Short mmCIF file of C-alpha atoms (C1' of nucleotides) in Angstrom, two decimals:
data_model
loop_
_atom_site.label_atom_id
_atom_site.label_comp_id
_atom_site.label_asym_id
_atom_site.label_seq_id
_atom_site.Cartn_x
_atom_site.Cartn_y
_atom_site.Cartn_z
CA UNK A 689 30.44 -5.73 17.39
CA UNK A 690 27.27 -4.16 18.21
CA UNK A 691 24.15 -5.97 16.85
CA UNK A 692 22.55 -4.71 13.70
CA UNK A 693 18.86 -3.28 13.48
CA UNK A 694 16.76 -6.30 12.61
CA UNK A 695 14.77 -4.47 9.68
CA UNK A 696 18.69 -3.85 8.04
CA UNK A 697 18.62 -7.77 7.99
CA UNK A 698 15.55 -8.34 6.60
CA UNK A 699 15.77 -9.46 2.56
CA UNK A 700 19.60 -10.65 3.27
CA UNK A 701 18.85 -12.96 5.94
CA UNK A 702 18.23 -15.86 3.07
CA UNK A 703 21.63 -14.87 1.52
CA UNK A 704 23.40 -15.20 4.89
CA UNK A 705 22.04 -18.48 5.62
CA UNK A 706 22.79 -20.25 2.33
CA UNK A 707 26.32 -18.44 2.62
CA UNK A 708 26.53 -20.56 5.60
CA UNK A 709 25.35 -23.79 4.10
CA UNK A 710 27.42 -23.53 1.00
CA UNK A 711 30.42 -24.23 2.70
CA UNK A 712 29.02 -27.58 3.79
CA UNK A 713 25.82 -29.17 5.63
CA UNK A 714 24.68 -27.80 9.19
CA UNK A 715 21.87 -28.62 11.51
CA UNK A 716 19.84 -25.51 12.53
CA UNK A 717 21.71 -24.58 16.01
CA UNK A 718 24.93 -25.25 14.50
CA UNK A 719 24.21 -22.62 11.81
CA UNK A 720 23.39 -20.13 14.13
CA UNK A 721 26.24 -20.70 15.84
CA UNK A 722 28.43 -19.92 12.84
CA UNK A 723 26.56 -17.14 11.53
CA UNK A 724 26.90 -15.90 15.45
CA UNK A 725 30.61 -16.05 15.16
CA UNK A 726 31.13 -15.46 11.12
CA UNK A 727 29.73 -12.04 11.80
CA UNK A 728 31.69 -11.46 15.32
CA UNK A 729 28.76 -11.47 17.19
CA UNK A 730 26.91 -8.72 15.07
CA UNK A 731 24.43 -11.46 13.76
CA UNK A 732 22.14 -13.54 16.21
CA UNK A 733 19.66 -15.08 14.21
CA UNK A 734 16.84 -16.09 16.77
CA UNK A 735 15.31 -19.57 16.76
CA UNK A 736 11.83 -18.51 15.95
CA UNK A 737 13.55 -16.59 12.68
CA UNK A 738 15.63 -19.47 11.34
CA UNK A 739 13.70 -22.36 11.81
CA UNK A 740 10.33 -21.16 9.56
CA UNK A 741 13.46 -19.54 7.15
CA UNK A 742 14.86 -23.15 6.84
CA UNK A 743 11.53 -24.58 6.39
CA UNK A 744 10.70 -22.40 3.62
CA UNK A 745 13.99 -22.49 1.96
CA UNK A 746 13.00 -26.55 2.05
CA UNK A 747 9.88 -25.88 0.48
CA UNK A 748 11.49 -23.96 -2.09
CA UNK A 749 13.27 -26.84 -3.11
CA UNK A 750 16.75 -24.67 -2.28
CA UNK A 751 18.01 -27.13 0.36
CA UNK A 752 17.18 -30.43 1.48
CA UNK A 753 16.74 -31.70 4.80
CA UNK A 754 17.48 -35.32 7.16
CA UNK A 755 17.07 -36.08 10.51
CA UNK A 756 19.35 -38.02 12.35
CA UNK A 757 18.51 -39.64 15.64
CA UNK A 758 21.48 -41.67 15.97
CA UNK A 759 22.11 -39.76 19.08
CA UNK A 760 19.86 -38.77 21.77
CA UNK A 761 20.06 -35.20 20.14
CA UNK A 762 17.87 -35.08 17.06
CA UNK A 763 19.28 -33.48 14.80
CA UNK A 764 18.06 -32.13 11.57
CA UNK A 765 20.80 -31.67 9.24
CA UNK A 766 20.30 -29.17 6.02
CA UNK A 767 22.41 -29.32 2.61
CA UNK A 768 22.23 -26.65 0.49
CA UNK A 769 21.55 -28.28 -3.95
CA UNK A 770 21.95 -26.70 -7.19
CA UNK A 771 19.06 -24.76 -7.03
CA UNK A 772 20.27 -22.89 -3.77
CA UNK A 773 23.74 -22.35 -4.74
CA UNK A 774 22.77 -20.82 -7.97
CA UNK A 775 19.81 -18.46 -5.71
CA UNK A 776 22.91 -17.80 -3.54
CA UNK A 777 24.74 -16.82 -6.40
CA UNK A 778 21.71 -14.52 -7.73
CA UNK A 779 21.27 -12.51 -4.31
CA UNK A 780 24.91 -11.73 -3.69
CA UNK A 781 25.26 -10.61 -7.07
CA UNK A 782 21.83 -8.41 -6.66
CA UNK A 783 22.53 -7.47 -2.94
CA UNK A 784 26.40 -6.46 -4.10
CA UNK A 785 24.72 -4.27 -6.70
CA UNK A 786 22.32 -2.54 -4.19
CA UNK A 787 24.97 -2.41 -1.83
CA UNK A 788 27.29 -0.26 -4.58
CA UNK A 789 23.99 1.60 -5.15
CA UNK A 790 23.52 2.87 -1.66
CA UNK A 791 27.89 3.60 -1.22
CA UNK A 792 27.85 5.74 -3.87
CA UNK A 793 24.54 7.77 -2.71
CA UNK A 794 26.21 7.97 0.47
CA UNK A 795 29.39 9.32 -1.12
CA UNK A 796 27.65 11.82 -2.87
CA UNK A 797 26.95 13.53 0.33
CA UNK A 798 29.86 11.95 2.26
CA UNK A 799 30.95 15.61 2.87
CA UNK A 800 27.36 16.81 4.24
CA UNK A 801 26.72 14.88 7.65
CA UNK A 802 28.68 14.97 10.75
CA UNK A 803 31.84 13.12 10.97
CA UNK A 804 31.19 9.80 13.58
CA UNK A 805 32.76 10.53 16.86
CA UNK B 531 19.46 -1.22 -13.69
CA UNK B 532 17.11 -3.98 -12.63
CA UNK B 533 15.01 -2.90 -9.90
CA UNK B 534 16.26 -4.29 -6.50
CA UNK B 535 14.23 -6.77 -4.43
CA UNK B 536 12.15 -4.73 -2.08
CA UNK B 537 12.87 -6.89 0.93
CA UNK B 538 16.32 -6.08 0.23
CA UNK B 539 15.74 -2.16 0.49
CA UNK B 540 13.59 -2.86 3.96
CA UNK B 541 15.60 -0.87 6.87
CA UNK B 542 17.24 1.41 4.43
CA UNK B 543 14.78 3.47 2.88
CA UNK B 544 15.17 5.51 5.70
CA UNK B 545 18.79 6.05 5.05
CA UNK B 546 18.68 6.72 1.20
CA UNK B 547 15.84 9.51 2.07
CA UNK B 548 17.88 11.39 4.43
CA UNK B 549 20.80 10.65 2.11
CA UNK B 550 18.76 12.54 -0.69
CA UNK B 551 17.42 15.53 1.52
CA UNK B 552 21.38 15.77 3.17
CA UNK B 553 22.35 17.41 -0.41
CA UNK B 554 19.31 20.08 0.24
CA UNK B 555 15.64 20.82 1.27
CA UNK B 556 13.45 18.53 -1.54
CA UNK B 557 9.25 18.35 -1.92
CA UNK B 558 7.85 14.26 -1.71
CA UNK B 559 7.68 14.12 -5.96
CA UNK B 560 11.31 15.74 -6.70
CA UNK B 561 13.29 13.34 -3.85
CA UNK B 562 11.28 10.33 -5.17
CA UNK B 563 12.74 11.66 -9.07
CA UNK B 564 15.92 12.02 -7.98
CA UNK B 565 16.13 9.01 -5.64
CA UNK B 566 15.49 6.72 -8.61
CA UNK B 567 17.86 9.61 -11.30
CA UNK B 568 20.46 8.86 -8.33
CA UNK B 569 20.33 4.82 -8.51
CA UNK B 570 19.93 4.95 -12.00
CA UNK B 571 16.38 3.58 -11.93
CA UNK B 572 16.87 0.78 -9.95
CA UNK B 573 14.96 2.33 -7.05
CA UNK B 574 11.62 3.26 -7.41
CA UNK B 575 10.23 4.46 -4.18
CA UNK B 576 6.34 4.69 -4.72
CA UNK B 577 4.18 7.00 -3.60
CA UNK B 578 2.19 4.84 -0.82
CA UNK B 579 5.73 4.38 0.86
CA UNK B 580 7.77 7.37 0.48
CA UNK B 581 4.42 9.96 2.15
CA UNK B 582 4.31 7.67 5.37
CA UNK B 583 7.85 7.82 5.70
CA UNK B 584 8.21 11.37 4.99
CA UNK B 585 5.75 11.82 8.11
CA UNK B 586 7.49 9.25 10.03
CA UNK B 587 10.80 11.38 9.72
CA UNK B 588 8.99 14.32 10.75
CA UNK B 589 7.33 13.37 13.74
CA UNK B 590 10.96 11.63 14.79
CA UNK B 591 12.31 15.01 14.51
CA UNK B 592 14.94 14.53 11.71
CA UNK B 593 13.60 16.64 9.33
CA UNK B 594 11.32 19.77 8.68
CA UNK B 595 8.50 20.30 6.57
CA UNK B 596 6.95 23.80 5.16
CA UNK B 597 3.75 24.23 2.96
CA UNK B 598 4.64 26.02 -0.40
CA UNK B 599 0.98 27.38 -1.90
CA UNK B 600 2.27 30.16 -3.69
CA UNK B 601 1.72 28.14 -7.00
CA UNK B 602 -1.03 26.24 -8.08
CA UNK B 603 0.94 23.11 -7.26
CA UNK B 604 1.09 22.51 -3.66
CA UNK B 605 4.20 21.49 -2.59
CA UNK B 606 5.49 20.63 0.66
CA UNK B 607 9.08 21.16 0.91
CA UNK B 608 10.98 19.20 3.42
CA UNK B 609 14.78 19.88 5.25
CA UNK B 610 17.01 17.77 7.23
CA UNK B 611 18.19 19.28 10.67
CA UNK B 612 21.18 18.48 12.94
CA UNK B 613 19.25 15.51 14.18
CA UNK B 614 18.41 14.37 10.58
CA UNK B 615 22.04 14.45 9.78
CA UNK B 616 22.97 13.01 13.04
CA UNK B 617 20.85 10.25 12.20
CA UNK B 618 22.14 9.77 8.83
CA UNK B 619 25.36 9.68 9.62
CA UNK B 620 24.61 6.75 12.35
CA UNK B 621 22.76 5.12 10.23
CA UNK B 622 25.29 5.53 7.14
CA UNK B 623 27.97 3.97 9.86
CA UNK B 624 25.63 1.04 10.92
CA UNK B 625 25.08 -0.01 7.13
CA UNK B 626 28.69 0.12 6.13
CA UNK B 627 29.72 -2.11 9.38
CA UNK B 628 26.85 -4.41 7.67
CA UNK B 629 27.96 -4.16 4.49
CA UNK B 630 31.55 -5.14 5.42
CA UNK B 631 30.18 -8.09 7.84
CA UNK B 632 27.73 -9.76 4.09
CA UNK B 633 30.76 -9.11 1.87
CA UNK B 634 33.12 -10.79 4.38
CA UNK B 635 30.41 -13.97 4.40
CA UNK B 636 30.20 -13.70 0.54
CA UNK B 637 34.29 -13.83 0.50
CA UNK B 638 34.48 -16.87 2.20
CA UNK B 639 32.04 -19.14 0.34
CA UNK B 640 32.92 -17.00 -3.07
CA UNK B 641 34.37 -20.66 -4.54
CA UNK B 642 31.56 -22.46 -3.25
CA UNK B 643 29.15 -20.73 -6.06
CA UNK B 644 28.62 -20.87 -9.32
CA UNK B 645 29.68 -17.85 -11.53
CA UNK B 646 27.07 -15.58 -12.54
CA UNK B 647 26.44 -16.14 -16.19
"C1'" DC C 289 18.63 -33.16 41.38
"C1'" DT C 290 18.68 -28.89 39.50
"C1'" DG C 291 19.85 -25.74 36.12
"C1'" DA C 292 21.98 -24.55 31.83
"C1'" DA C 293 22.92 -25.74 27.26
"C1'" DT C 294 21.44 -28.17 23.24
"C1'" DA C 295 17.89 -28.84 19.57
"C1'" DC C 296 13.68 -28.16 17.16
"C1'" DA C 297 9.05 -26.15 16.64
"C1'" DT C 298 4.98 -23.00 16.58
"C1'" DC C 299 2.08 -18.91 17.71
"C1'" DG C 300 0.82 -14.08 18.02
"C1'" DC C 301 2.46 -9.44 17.60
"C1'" DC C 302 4.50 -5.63 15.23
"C1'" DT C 303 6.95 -3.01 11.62
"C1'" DG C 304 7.20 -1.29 7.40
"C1'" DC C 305 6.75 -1.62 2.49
"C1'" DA C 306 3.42 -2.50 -1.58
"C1'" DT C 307 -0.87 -1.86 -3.84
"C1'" DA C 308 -4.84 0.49 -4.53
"C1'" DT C 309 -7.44 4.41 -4.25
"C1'" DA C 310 -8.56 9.26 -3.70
"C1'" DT C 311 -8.13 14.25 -4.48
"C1'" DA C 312 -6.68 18.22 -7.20
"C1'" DT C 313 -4.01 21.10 -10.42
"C1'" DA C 314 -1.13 21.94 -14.75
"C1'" DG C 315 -0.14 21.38 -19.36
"C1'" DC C 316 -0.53 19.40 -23.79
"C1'" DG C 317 -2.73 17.91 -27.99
"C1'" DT C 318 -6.92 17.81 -30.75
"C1'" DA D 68 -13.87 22.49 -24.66
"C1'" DC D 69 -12.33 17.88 -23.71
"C1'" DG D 70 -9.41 14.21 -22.46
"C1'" DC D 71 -5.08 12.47 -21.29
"C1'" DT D 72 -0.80 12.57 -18.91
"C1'" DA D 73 2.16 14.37 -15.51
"C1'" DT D 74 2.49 16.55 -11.20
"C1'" DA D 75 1.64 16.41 -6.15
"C1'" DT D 76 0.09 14.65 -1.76
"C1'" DA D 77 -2.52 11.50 1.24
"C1'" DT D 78 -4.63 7.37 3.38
"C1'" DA D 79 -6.34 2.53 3.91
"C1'" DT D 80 -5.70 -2.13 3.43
"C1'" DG D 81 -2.99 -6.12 3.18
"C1'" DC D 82 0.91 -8.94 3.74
"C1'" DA D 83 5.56 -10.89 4.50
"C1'" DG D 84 8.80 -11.81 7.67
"C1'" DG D 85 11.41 -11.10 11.91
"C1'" DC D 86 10.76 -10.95 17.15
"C1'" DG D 87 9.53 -12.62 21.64
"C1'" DA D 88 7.24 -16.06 24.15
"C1'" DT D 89 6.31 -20.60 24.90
"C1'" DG D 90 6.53 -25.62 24.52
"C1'" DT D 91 8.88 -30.17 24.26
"C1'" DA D 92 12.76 -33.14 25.02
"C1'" DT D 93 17.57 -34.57 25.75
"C1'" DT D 94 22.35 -34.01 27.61
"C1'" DC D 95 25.65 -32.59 30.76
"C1'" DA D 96 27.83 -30.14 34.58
"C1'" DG D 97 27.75 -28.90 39.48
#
DNA sequence: CTGAATACATCGCCTGCATATATATAGCGT
DNA sequence: ACGCTATATATATGCAGGCGATGTATTCAG
């Protein structure tokens, strides 16, 4: 899977990443791992991208955040609360919306471009 | 229709202009009517965007632009070429494949959220 | 011991969309 | 005639957010 323009990802990126922390806590590289491989490679968020997204997702009170230094790897684990699961809910139901809106103007004119080799 | 988060249209404004201009040759006011007519008024593409991006599209080659002064409203009329639909259709390809890759995250954590009320 | 992978962080740059502003004509009501 | 709204295009300014570069530190494999 060939990676997607960067501007395409912009305004979804947020949705993506508490997708990824809905289905349980993850420390930053983790989570870009699995975004890495839930999107088949298509999706590498870079670490100068995530972290300030994390720390504003913190500051909007949509996750919380702990460090553990148990191990010699600190690690700073993120859970996603109410407040972010009902956001997450919000965007995908806006971003499904938008993304009917732009099928069916492509649809419209399905008939008018050049078939994809 | 709500209007959609403009950080969510970022990356394809591009792609719902050429969509528009695909179905025939349109001036800047008449694609930015039937733009929003088309989404049923959830896109509003103002003014200050839609000019510098009609430009941009020129000078990439994708489309054509002509000067109507025959009435007292100056209007410049502008037409996708083979490039422009070239473009469109690669660009209609790339947000499907991203489209697919968000709704297959959305699937997967689709329990994980509260319903929408 | 060296290099790669892991793990987090910050800074400056760039893109592209929004807002505001400017110009000018047409058409309508009063 | 006058003012208001719609039509029609254009540019400047500002900003949010992603990218690349860079920095720090630990772990592990060769």
């Amino acid at each position: 899977m060939a990676k997607f323009n960067p501007e395409l990802m912009r305004g979804s990126l947020d949705l993506m990443v508490l997708s990824i922390l809905a289905a349980g806590p993850k420390y930053g590289y983790l989570l870009q791992q699995e975004l890495h491989e839930a999107s088949r490679g298509a999706v590498d968020i870079q670490a100068g991208t995530l972290y300030p997204l994390l720390h504003r997702l913190e500051s909007d009170k949509l996750i919380r955040c702990q460090w553990d230094d148990s191990t010699g790897r600190r690690r700073k684990w993120y859970e996603i609360n109410d407040a972010g699961r009902k956001r997450l809910a919000v965007q995908a139901r806006e971003w499904q919306e938008y993304a009917d809106c732009i099928r069916t103007l492509l649809a419209t004119v399905a008939d008018a471009v050049p078939r994809p080799a």
